[in-house]
CSV table of C-alpha atoms and ligand atoms in Angstrom, one decimal:
chain,number,residue,atom,x,y,z
A,1,UNK,CA,0.0,-0.1,-0.1
A,2,UNK,CA,2.8,2.3,0.8
A,3,UNK,CA,6.4,3.0,-0.1
A,4,UNK,CA,9.3,3.6,2.5
A,5,UNK,CA,9.1,7.4,2.3
A,6,UNK,CA,5.4,7.4,3.3
A,7,UNK,CA,6.0,5.0,6.1
A,8,UNK,CA,8.8,7.2,7.4
A,9,UNK,CA,6.4,10.1,7.1
A,10,UNK,CA,3.6,8.2,9.0
A,11,UNK,CA,6.1,7.4,11.7
A,12,UNK,CA,7.1,10.9,12.2
A,13,UNK,CA,3.5,12.1,12.8
A,14,UNK,CA,1.4,12.1,15.9
A,15,UNK,CA,-1.3,9.3,15.5
A,16,UNK,CA,-4.1,8.7,14.8
A,17,UNK,CA,-4.6,10.5,11.5
A,18,UNK,CA,-6.5,9.9,8.3
A,19,UNK,CA,-4.4,9.4,5.2
A,20,UNK,CA,-5.8,10.2,1.6
A,21,UNK,CA,-4.3,8.7,-1.6
A,22,UNK,CA,-5.1,11.6,-3.8
A,23,UNK,CA,-3.8,9.9,-7.0
A,24,UNK,CA,-6.3,7.0,-6.2
A,25,UNK,CA,-9.1,9.5,-5.8
A,26,UNK,CA,-8.0,11.4,-9.0
A,27,UNK,CA,-7.9,8.1,-11.1
A,28,UNK,CA,-11.5,7.2,-9.5
A,29,UNK,CA,-12.7,10.5,-10.7
A,30,UNK,CA,-11.2,10.1,-14.1
A,31,UNK,CA,-12.9,6.7,-14.4
A,32,UNK,CA,-16.4,7.9,-13.3
A,33,UNK,CA,-16.2,11.0,-15.7
A,34,UNK,CA,-15.2,8.7,-18.6
A,35,UNK,CA,-18.0,6.0,-18.0
A,36,UNK,CA,-20.7,8.5,-17.1
A,37,UNK,CA,-20.1,10.7,-20.2
A,38,UNK,CA,-20.7,7.9,-22.6
A,39,UNK,CA,-24.4,8.4,-21.5
A,40,UNK,CA,-24.5,11.9,-20.6
A,41,UNK,CA,-25.3,11.0,-17.1
A,42,UNK,CA,-24.9,13.6,-14.3
A,43,UNK,CA,-23.0,12.7,-11.1
A,44,UNK,CA,-23.5,14.6,-7.9
A,45,UNK,CA,-21.1,13.7,-5.2
A,46,UNK,CA,-22.7,12.7,-1.7
A,47,UNK,CA,-20.9,15.3,0.5
A,48,UNK,CA,-22.0,13.3,3.3
A,49,UNK,CA,-19.4,10.5,2.7
A,50,UNK,CA,-16.6,12.9,3.0
A,51,UNK,CA,-16.6,16.6,3.5
A,52,UNK,CA,-12.8,17.4,3.9
A,53,UNK,CA,-12.3,20.5,1.9
A,54,UNK,CA,-9.3,19.2,-0.1
A,55,UNK,CA,-11.4,16.2,-1.2
A,56,UNK,CA,-14.2,18.2,-2.2
A,57,UNK,CA,-12.2,20.8,-4.2
A,58,UNK,CA,-10.5,17.9,-6.2
A,59,UNK,CA,-14.1,16.3,-6.8
A,60,UNK,CA,-15.6,19.5,-8.0
A,61,UNK,CA,-12.7,20.2,-10.3
A,62,UNK,CA,-14.1,17.2,-12.3
A,63,UNK,CA,-17.3,19.1,-12.9
A,64,UNK,CA,-19.3,16.9,-10.7
A,65,UNK,CA,-22.4,18.4,-8.6
A,66,UNK,CA,-23.1,17.9,-5.1
A,67,UNK,CA,-25.6,15.9,-3.2
A,68,UNK,CA,-26.4,17.6,0.2
A,69,UNK,CA,-28.3,16.5,3.2
A,70,UNK,CA,-28.1,19.7,5.4
A,71,UNK,CA,-27.8,23.4,5.0
A,72,UNK,CA,-24.3,23.2,6.3
A,73,UNK,CA,-23.4,20.8,3.5
A,74,UNK,CA,-24.7,23.1,1.0
A,75,UNK,CA,-22.5,25.8,2.4
A,76,UNK,CA,-19.5,23.5,2.6
A,77,UNK,CA,-20.2,22.6,-1.1
A,78,UNK,CA,-20.3,26.0,-2.3
A,79,UNK,CA,-17.4,27.2,-0.5
A,80,UNK,CA,-15.5,24.4,-2.0
A,81,UNK,CA,-16.4,25.4,-5.5
A,82,UNK,CA,-19.3,23.2,-6.4
A,83,UNK,CA,-21.8,25.1,-8.8
A,84,UNK,CA,-25.0,25.9,-7.0
A,85,UNK,CA,-27.0,24.9,-10.1
A,86,UNK,CA,-25.7,21.3,-9.6
A,87,UNK,CA,-26.6,21.0,-6.0
A,88,UNK,CA,-29.4,18.5,-5.0
A,89,UNK,CA,-30.8,18.5,-1.4
A,90,UNK,CA,-32.4,15.5,0.2
A,91,UNK,CA,-33.2,14.7,3.9
A,92,UNK,CA,-36.3,13.8,5.8
A,93,UNK,CA,-35.9,16.7,8.2
A,94,UNK,CA,-35.1,19.9,6.5
A,95,UNK,CA,-35.5,22.9,8.9
A,96,UNK,CA,-37.1,26.2,7.7
A,97,UNK,CA,-33.8,27.8,7.9
A,98,UNK,CA,-32.1,25.2,5.7
A,99,UNK,CA,-35.0,25.5,3.1
A,100,UNK,CA,-34.4,29.2,3.1
A,101,UNK,CA,-30.7,28.8,2.6
A,102,UNK,CA,-31.2,26.4,-0.2
A,103,UNK,CA,-33.7,28.7,-1.8
A,104,UNK,CA,-31.6,31.8,-1.5
A,105,UNK,CA,-28.7,29.8,-3.0
A,106,UNK,CA,-30.8,28.8,-6.0
A,107,UNK,CA,-29.9,25.2,-5.8
A,108,UNK,CA,-30.8,22.8,-8.6
A,109,UNK,CA,-33.5,20.8,-6.8
A,110,UNK,CA,-35.0,19.8,-3.4
A,111,UNK,CA,-35.4,16.0,-3.1
A,112,UNK,CA,-38.7,16.0,-1.0
A,113,UNK,CA,-39.2,13.2,1.4
A,114,UNK,CA,-42.7,14.0,2.7
A,115,UNK,CA,-46.0,15.7,2.0
A,116,UNK,CA,-45.6,18.1,5.0
A,117,UNK,CA,-42.1,19.0,3.8
A,118,UNK,CA,-43.6,19.9,0.3
A,119,UNK,CA,-46.2,22.0,1.9
A,120,UNK,CA,-43.4,23.8,3.9
A,121,UNK,CA,-41.1,24.4,0.8
A,122,UNK,CA,-44.2,25.9,-1.0
A,123,UNK,CA,-44.8,28.3,2.0
A,124,UNK,CA,-41.3,29.4,2.1
A,125,UNK,CA,-40.8,29.7,-1.6
A,126,UNK,CA,-44.1,31.8,-1.7
A,127,UNK,CA,-42.8,34.1,1.1
A,128,UNK,CA,-39.8,34.8,-1.0
A,129,UNK,CA,-41.6,35.2,-4.4
A,130,UNK,CA,-39.4,32.0,-5.6
A,131,UNK,CA,-40.2,28.9,-7.5
A,132,UNK,CA,-38.5,25.9,-6.1
A,133,UNK,CA,-37.5,22.9,-8.2
A,134,UNK,CA,-38.5,19.9,-6.5
A,135,UNK,CA,-38.2,16.0,-7.2
A,136,UNK,CA,-40.1,13.5,-5.2
A,137,UNK,CA,-37.9,11.0,-3.3
A,138,UNK,CA,-39.9,7.9,-3.9
A,139,UNK,CA,-39.7,4.9,-1.8
A,140,UNK,CA,-39.5,2.2,-4.4
A,141,UNK,CA,-39.8,-0.7,-1.8
A,142,UNK,CA,-36.7,-2.3,-3.4
A,143,UNK,CA,-34.7,-4.3,-0.7
A,144,UNK,CA,-30.9,-3.3,-1.2
A,145,UNK,CA,-29.6,-6.6,0.5
A,146,UNK,CA,-27.3,-4.6,2.5
A,147,UNK,CA,-27.0,-4.0,6.3
A,148,UNK,CA,-30.3,-2.9,7.7
A,149,UNK,CA,-29.0,0.3,9.0
A,150,UNK,CA,-28.0,1.4,5.6
A,151,UNK,CA,-31.1,0.2,3.9
A,152,UNK,CA,-33.3,2.9,2.9
A,153,UNK,CA,-35.7,2.0,0.2
A,154,UNK,CA,-38.2,-0.5,1.7
A,155,UNK,CA,-41.8,0.5,2.6
A,156,UNK,CA,-41.3,0.6,6.4
A,157,UNK,CA,-38.6,3.2,6.5
A,158,UNK,CA,-38.4,6.9,7.4
A,159,UNK,CA,-37.1,7.8,3.9
A,160,UNK,CA,-39.1,8.8,0.9
A,161,UNK,CA,-42.7,9.0,-0.3
A,162,UNK,CA,-44.8,6.0,-0.8
A,163,UNK,CA,-46.8,5.4,-3.9
A,164,UNK,CA,-50.3,5.7,-2.3
A,165,UNK,CA,-49.3,9.4,-1.5
A,166,UNK,CA,-48.8,10.2,-5.2
A,167,UNK,CA,-52.5,11.3,-5.8
A,168,UNK,CA,-52.5,13.8,-2.9
A,169,UNK,CA,-49.1,15.2,-3.9
A,170,UNK,CA,-50.3,15.8,-7.6
A,171,UNK,CA,-53.3,17.8,-6.3
A,172,UNK,CA,-51.0,20.1,-4.3
A,173,UNK,CA,-48.8,20.6,-7.2
A,174,UNK,CA,-51.7,21.4,-9.3
A,175,UNK,CA,-52.6,24.2,-7.1
A,176,UNK,CA,-49.0,25.4,-6.2
A,177,UNK,CA,-47.5,28.4,-8.2
A,178,UNK,CA,-44.2,28.2,-6.2
A,179,UNK,CA,-43.3,24.6,-6.8
A,180,UNK,CA,-42.0,23.1,-10.2
A,181,UNK,CA,-41.8,19.3,-10.2
A,182,UNK,CA,-38.7,18.5,-12.3
A,183,UNK,CA,-37.7,14.9,-11.3
A,184,UNK,CA,-38.2,11.6,-9.6
A,185,UNK,CA,-35.5,10.7,-6.9
A,186,UNK,CA,-34.6,7.2,-5.6
A,187,UNK,CA,-32.1,6.0,-3.1
A,188,UNK,CA,-32.3,2.4,-1.7
A,189,UNK,CA,-29.3,2.1,0.4
A,190,UNK,CA,-25.7,1.9,0.6
A,191,UNK,CA,-22.6,-0.5,0.2
A,192,UNK,CA,-24.6,-2.3,-2.7
A,193,UNK,CA,-22.3,-4.8,-4.4
A,194,UNK,CA,-24.8,-7.0,-6.1
A,195,UNK,CA,-25.7,-5.2,-9.3
A,196,UNK,CA,-28.9,-7.0,-9.7
A,197,UNK,CA,-30.3,-4.9,-7.0
A,198,UNK,CA,-29.9,-1.8,-9.2
A,199,UNK,CA,-31.7,-3.8,-12.0
A,200,UNK,CA,-34.6,-4.2,-9.7
A,201,UNK,CA,-34.5,-0.6,-8.9
A,202,UNK,CA,-34.6,0.4,-12.7
A,203,UNK,CA,-37.5,-1.9,-13.3
A,204,UNK,CA,-39.3,-0.4,-10.5
A,205,UNK,CA,-38.6,3.1,-11.7
A,206,UNK,CA,-40.1,2.1,-14.9
A,207,UNK,CA,-43.3,1.0,-13.4
A,208,UNK,CA,-43.3,4.3,-11.4
A,209,UNK,CA,-42.7,6.1,-14.4
A,210,UNK,CA,-45.7,4.5,-16.2
A,211,UNK,CA,-48.0,5.5,-13.3
A,212,UNK,CA,-46.9,9.1,-13.7
A,213,UNK,CA,-47.4,8.9,-17.6
A,214,UNK,CA,-51.0,7.6,-17.0
A,215,UNK,CA,-51.6,10.8,-15.1
A,216,UNK,CA,-50.0,13.0,-18.0
A,217,UNK,CA,-46.7,13.7,-16.2
A,218,UNK,CA,-43.2,13.2,-17.8
A,219,UNK,CA,-40.6,14.7,-15.6
A,220,UNK,CA,-37.2,15.9,-17.0
A,221,UNK,CA,-35.0,14.3,-14.5
A,222,UNK,CA,-34.6,10.7,-13.0
A,223,UNK,CA,-32.3,10.7,-10.1
A,224,UNK,CA,-31.1,7.0,-9.1
A,225,UNK,CA,-29.4,8.0,-5.9
A,226,UNK,CA,-26.1,6.4,-4.9
A,227,UNK,CA,-25.3,3.2,-3.0
A,228,UNK,CA,-22.7,1.6,-5.2
A,229,UNK,CA,-20.5,-0.5,-2.9
A,230,UNK,CA,-16.7,-1.0,-2.7
A,231,UNK,CA,-14.5,-4.1,-1.8
A,232,UNK,CA,-13.7,-3.8,1.9
A,233,UNK,CA,-12.1,-7.2,2.1
A,234,UNK,CA,-9.5,-6.7,-0.8
A,235,UNK,CA,-9.1,-2.9,-1.3
A,236,UNK,CA,-5.8,-3.5,-3.4
A,237,UNK,CA,-7.5,-5.9,-5.8
A,238,UNK,CA,-10.3,-3.4,-6.6
A,239,UNK,CA,-9.3,0.1,-5.7
A,240,UNK,CA,-11.5,1.6,-8.3
A,241,UNK,CA,-15.2,0.2,-8.5
A,242,UNK,CA,-16.4,-1.1,-11.7
A,243,UNK,CA,-18.1,2.1,-12.8
A,244,UNK,CA,-18.3,0.7,-16.5
A,245,UNK,CA,-20.5,-2.0,-15.8
A,246,UNK,CA,-22.5,0.2,-13.0
A,247,UNK,CA,-23.4,3.0,-15.5
A,248,UNK,CA,-24.0,0.4,-18.4
A,249,UNK,CA,-26.6,-1.3,-16.3
A,250,UNK,CA,-28.7,1.8,-15.9
A,251,UNK,CA,-28.4,2.3,-19.7
A,252,UNK,CA,-29.6,-1.2,-20.2
A,253,UNK,CA,-32.4,-1.2,-18.0
A,254,UNK,CA,-33.8,2.1,-17.4
A,255,UNK,CA,-36.5,3.2,-19.8
A,256,UNK,CA,-36.2,6.8,-20.4
A,257,UNK,CA,-38.8,9.1,-21.9
A,258,UNK,CA,-37.7,11.7,-24.6
A,259,UNK,CA,-35.1,14.1,-23.2
A,260,UNK,CA,-35.0,12.8,-19.7
A,261,UNK,CA,-31.8,13.3,-17.9
A,262,UNK,CA,-30.4,10.8,-15.3
A,263,UNK,CA,-28.7,11.8,-12.1
A,264,UNK,CA,-26.5,9.7,-9.7
A,265,UNK,CA,-25.4,10.5,-6.3
A,266,UNK,CA,-22.3,8.5,-5.5
A,267,UNK,CA,-20.5,8.9,-2.3
A,268,UNK,CA,-18.6,5.7,-1.0
A,269,UNK,CA,-17.7,4.5,-4.4
A,270,UNK,CA,-15.9,7.7,-5.0
A,271,UNK,CA,-13.9,8.2,-1.7
A,272,UNK,CA,-14.2,5.0,0.1
A,273,UNK,CA,-10.9,3.3,-1.2
A,274,UNK,CA,-8.6,6.5,-1.1
A,275,UNK,CA,-8.7,6.9,2.7
A,276,UNK,CA,-6.9,4.9,5.5
A,277,UNK,CA,-7.0,5.5,9.3
A,278,UNK,CA,-3.4,5.3,10.6
A,279,UNK,CA,-3.0,4.6,14.1
A,280,UNK,CA,-0.3,3.1,16.6
A,281,UNK,CA,-0.5,0.2,18.9
A,282,UNK,CA,-0.6,1.4,22.4
A,283,UNK,CA,-0.4,-2.0,24.2
A,284,UNK,CA,-0.8,-5.8,23.4
A,285,UNK,CA,-2.7,-7.2,26.3
A,286,UNK,CA,-3.4,-11.1,26.9
A,287,UNK,CA,-7.0,-12.0,27.4
A,288,UNK,CA,-8.2,-15.3,28.4
A,289,UNK,CA,-8.6,-16.7,24.9
A,290,UNK,CA,-7.4,-13.9,22.8
A,291,UNK,CA,-4.8,-11.2,22.5
A,292,UNK,CA,-5.9,-7.6,22.3
A,293,UNK,CA,-4.1,-4.9,20.1
A,294,UNK,CA,-5.1,-1.8,21.7
A,295,UNK,CA,-4.8,1.1,19.2
A,296,UNK,CA,-4.6,4.9,19.8
A,297,UNK,CA,-7.5,5.3,17.3
A,298,UNK,CA,-11.0,4.3,18.4
A,299,UNK,CA,-14.6,4.5,17.4
A,300,UNK,CA,-14.5,8.4,17.8
A,301,UNK,CA,-12.3,8.3,14.7
A,302,UNK,CA,-14.0,5.5,12.9
A,303,UNK,CA,-17.3,4.7,13.9
A,304,UNK,CA,-18.6,2.4,11.3
A,305,UNK,CA,-17.5,-0.9,12.9
A,306,UNK,CA,-19.2,0.1,16.2
A,307,UNK,CA,-22.2,1.6,14.3
A,308,UNK,CA,-23.1,-1.2,11.9
A,309,UNK,CA,-20.6,-4.0,12.4
A,310,UNK,CA,-18.7,-2.9,9.3
A,311,UNK,CA,-15.7,-4.7,8.2
A,312,UNK,CA,-12.4,-2.9,7.5
A,313,UNK,CA,-9.2,-4.6,6.5
A,314,UNK,CA,-6.6,-4.1,9.1
A,315,UNK,CA,-2.8,-4.1,8.3
A,316,UNK,CA,0.2,-3.8,10.3
A,317,UNK,CA,2.6,-1.6,8.6
A,318,UNK,CA,5.6,-2.2,10.9
A,319,UNK,CA,6.0,-5.9,11.2
A,320,UNK,CA,6.9,-8.8,9.0
A,321,UNK,CA,6.7,-11.5,11.7
A,322,UNK,CA,4.6,-14.7,11.5
A,323,UNK,CA,0.9,-14.2,11.8
A,324,UNK,CA,-1.1,-14.3,15.1
A,325,UNK,CA,-4.7,-13.5,15.9
A,326,UNK,CA,-5.7,-10.2,17.7
A,327,UNK,CA,-8.9,-8.5,18.7
A,328,UNK,CA,-8.0,-5.0,17.4
A,329,UNK,CA,-9.6,-2.6,19.8
A,330,UNK,CA,-9.7,1.2,20.5
A,331,UNK,CA,-9.2,3.1,23.8
A,332,UNK,CA,-12.9,4.3,24.2
A,333,UNK,CA,-14.9,3.2,27.3
A,334,UNK,CA,-17.4,1.2,25.1
A,335,UNK,CA,-17.3,-2.5,24.5
A,336,UNK,CA,-18.5,-1.8,21.0
A,337,UNK,CA,-15.0,0.1,20.4
A,338,UNK,CA,-13.6,-2.7,18.4
A,339,UNK,CA,-12.3,-2.6,14.9
A,340,UNK,CA,-12.1,-6.4,14.3
A,341,UNK,CA,-12.2,-9.6,16.2
A,342,UNK,CA,-9.6,-12.4,15.7
A,343,UNK,CA,-7.8,-10.4,13.1
A,344,UNK,CA,-4.8,-12.1,11.5
A,345,UNK,CA,-1.8,-9.7,11.9
A,346,UNK,CA,1.9,-10.3,11.8
A,347,UNK,CA,3.1,-10.5,15.4
A,348,UNK,CA,2.3,-7.1,16.6
A,349,UNK,CA,4.1,-4.9,19.4
A,350,UNK,CA,3.7,-1.5,21.1
A,351,UNK,CA,4.3,1.4,18.7
A,352,UNK,CA,3.6,-0.7,15.5
A,353,UNK,CA,1.8,1.5,12.9
A,354,UNK,CA,-1.6,0.0,11.9
A,355,UNK,CA,-3.6,1.0,8.8
A,356,UNK,CA,-7.5,0.6,8.9
A,357,UNK,CA,-8.3,0.5,5.2
A,358,UNK,CA,-11.1,1.8,2.9
A,359,UNK,CA,-11.9,4.5,5.4
A,360,UNK,CA,-12.3,7.4,3.0
A,361,UNK,CA,-16.2,7.2,3.2
A,362,UNK,CA,-18.1,7.8,6.3
A,363,UNK,CA,-15.0,7.9,8.4
A,364,UNK,CA,-13.5,11.3,9.2
A,365,UNK,CA,-16.9,12.8,8.7
A,366,UNK,CA,-18.4,10.9,11.6
A,367,UNK,CA,-15.7,11.6,14.1
A,368,UNK,CA,-16.7,12.9,17.7
A,369,UNK,CA,-15.0,14.1,20.8
A,370,UNK,CA,-16.6,11.6,22.9
A,371,UNK,CA,-14.3,10.9,25.8
A,372,UNK,CA,-13.1,14.4,25.0
A,373,UNK,CA,-10.8,12.9,22.6
A,374,UNK,CA,-9.0,15.2,19.9
A,375,UNK,CA,-10.3,14.8,16.4
A,376,UNK,CA,-7.9,13.0,14.1
A,377,UNK,CA,-6.1,15.2,11.6
A,378,UNK,CA,-5.6,14.3,7.9
A,379,UNK,CA,-2.6,14.1,5.6
A,380,UNK,CA,-2.7,13.7,1.8
A,381,UNK,CA,-0.3,11.8,-0.4
A,382,UNK,CA,0.4,14.8,-2.7
A,383,UNK,CA,1.9,16.6,0.2
A,384,UNK,CA,4.3,13.9,1.0
A,385,UNK,CA,7.7,14.2,-0.9
B,1,PLP,C1,-30.0,10.4,-0.4
B,1,PLP,C2,-28.7,9.7,-0.6
B,1,PLP,N1,-28.1,9.8,-1.7
B,1,PLP,C3,-26.8,9.4,-1.9
B,1,PLP,C4,-26.3,8.7,-0.9
B,1,PLP,C5,-24.8,8.2,-1.0
B,1,PLP,O1,-24.8,6.8,-0.9
B,1,PLP,P1,-23.3,6.1,-1.0
B,1,PLP,O2,-22.3,6.7,-0.3
B,1,PLP,O3,-23.6,4.7,-0.8
B,1,PLP,O4,-23.1,6.0,-2.7
B,1,PLP,C6,-26.8,8.6,0.4
B,1,PLP,C7,-26.0,8.0,1.6
B,1,PLP,O5,-26.8,7.6,2.6
B,1,PLP,C8,-28.2,9.2,0.5
B,1,PLP,O6,-28.8,9.2,1.6
C-alpha cells in the first residue's frame, strides 16, 4: 500500500490520522467521468461521505455536482467550488432555515421526502416570491440486501414518499405556483455490491414512470441515488469500483422518456478506497482466549464498525513476523469500540503502525469528541515528498 518514504512520514507524525491517496481519488474521478460521459449522465458527489475541503475541491474540479443533506453541507459545497445549479438537497428533516438557505442559494433541486415537507417548501418559496424545483424522493420498496442500518428504500422506512401518496401530491402541485416538479428521485441504500439490486431498482422506476405517464406527467430528471459499494475485504484488488458496468446497467434497464436526464449521487464508491486511518499500537494485552491489540484510534475516529458492524481490512505496517490473531480495539470506554475480532496480523507490538483501510467514506466525517478526544487530523499523499 505504501512506500518507505510514506512509512517514514507516517512514523514521524502524531497518530491517529487519516491518510488520503489523492492519486487514487483522481483516478477514480477520471474513471467515473469517462464512463458517465458515454451516456451524458450527471454525477453529484454525496458530500456526507467525506466533506474534507481538500477532497471536495478535487472532486468539484471534475465538474461533478453535490448531493447534500443539510444546510451546512450546502454551504460547505459552495465554499469548495461546487456550482449551485448542480446541488441537490435531500433529507427527511429539512428545517425552515435550511430550506431558506437552499432557496437563497438557487440550488438545482430539493429531493422531497414527505407531504408536510412539500407544503413547507411551498410556503417558504411563496414568501420569497420564488419557485422551488422539486423532485419526489420515492420509496420504491426495493430491498438493497445490505446492512439494515443502511437500507433506505423499503416501505417501512423513514425515507421517501410511498406510492399511495402520489395522488395527494399531484393535487397539491396542481394548485401551487411556487413548486416546479422536475424529477423523481430514488436511493435504496448503501454498500450495494450486487448489481442485480440496481436492475430491480430500474424495473421499479420504469413502473413508477408508467404511473406518472398515465397521469400525463413526464419529468425531465430521473435521479437514481447512490449506493454503489466497494471491496472492503480486498481494497488493493479493486481500488476503483467497476463504474463501467455500473453505468451500463442503468443504460440497459432504465426506460427513459424523450429528453430525460439521469442523475447519480455517488459517495462511498468515489472516496471509500482512497482513505486509511493510521494509528499506533499502544499495548498488546493478553486476554483469556485472545490477545488484544489496543490502538490509539477508536470509534471516535472511525465509527462504522461500532455503528453497523462494518468490516475494514486491518494491516500492520511495521511488522513482517509470523501471523497471530488479535482482537483489534480502541481506547474508548465502550465494548463496541472494536475494529475487528480474531484479525490475523503479523506479530504485533507496542508502537507498530496500523492501517485501517477503505476508511475514506463515512470515516473522518463521523468523528466525534466523545471521551473528550482530539479529532484526528488528515494528511494527503500529494503533500508527502
Ligand atoms: C439520498 C442519498 N443519496 C446518496 C447517498 C450516497 O450513498 P453512497 O455513499 O452509498 O453512494 C446517500 C447515503 O446515505 C443518500 O442518503
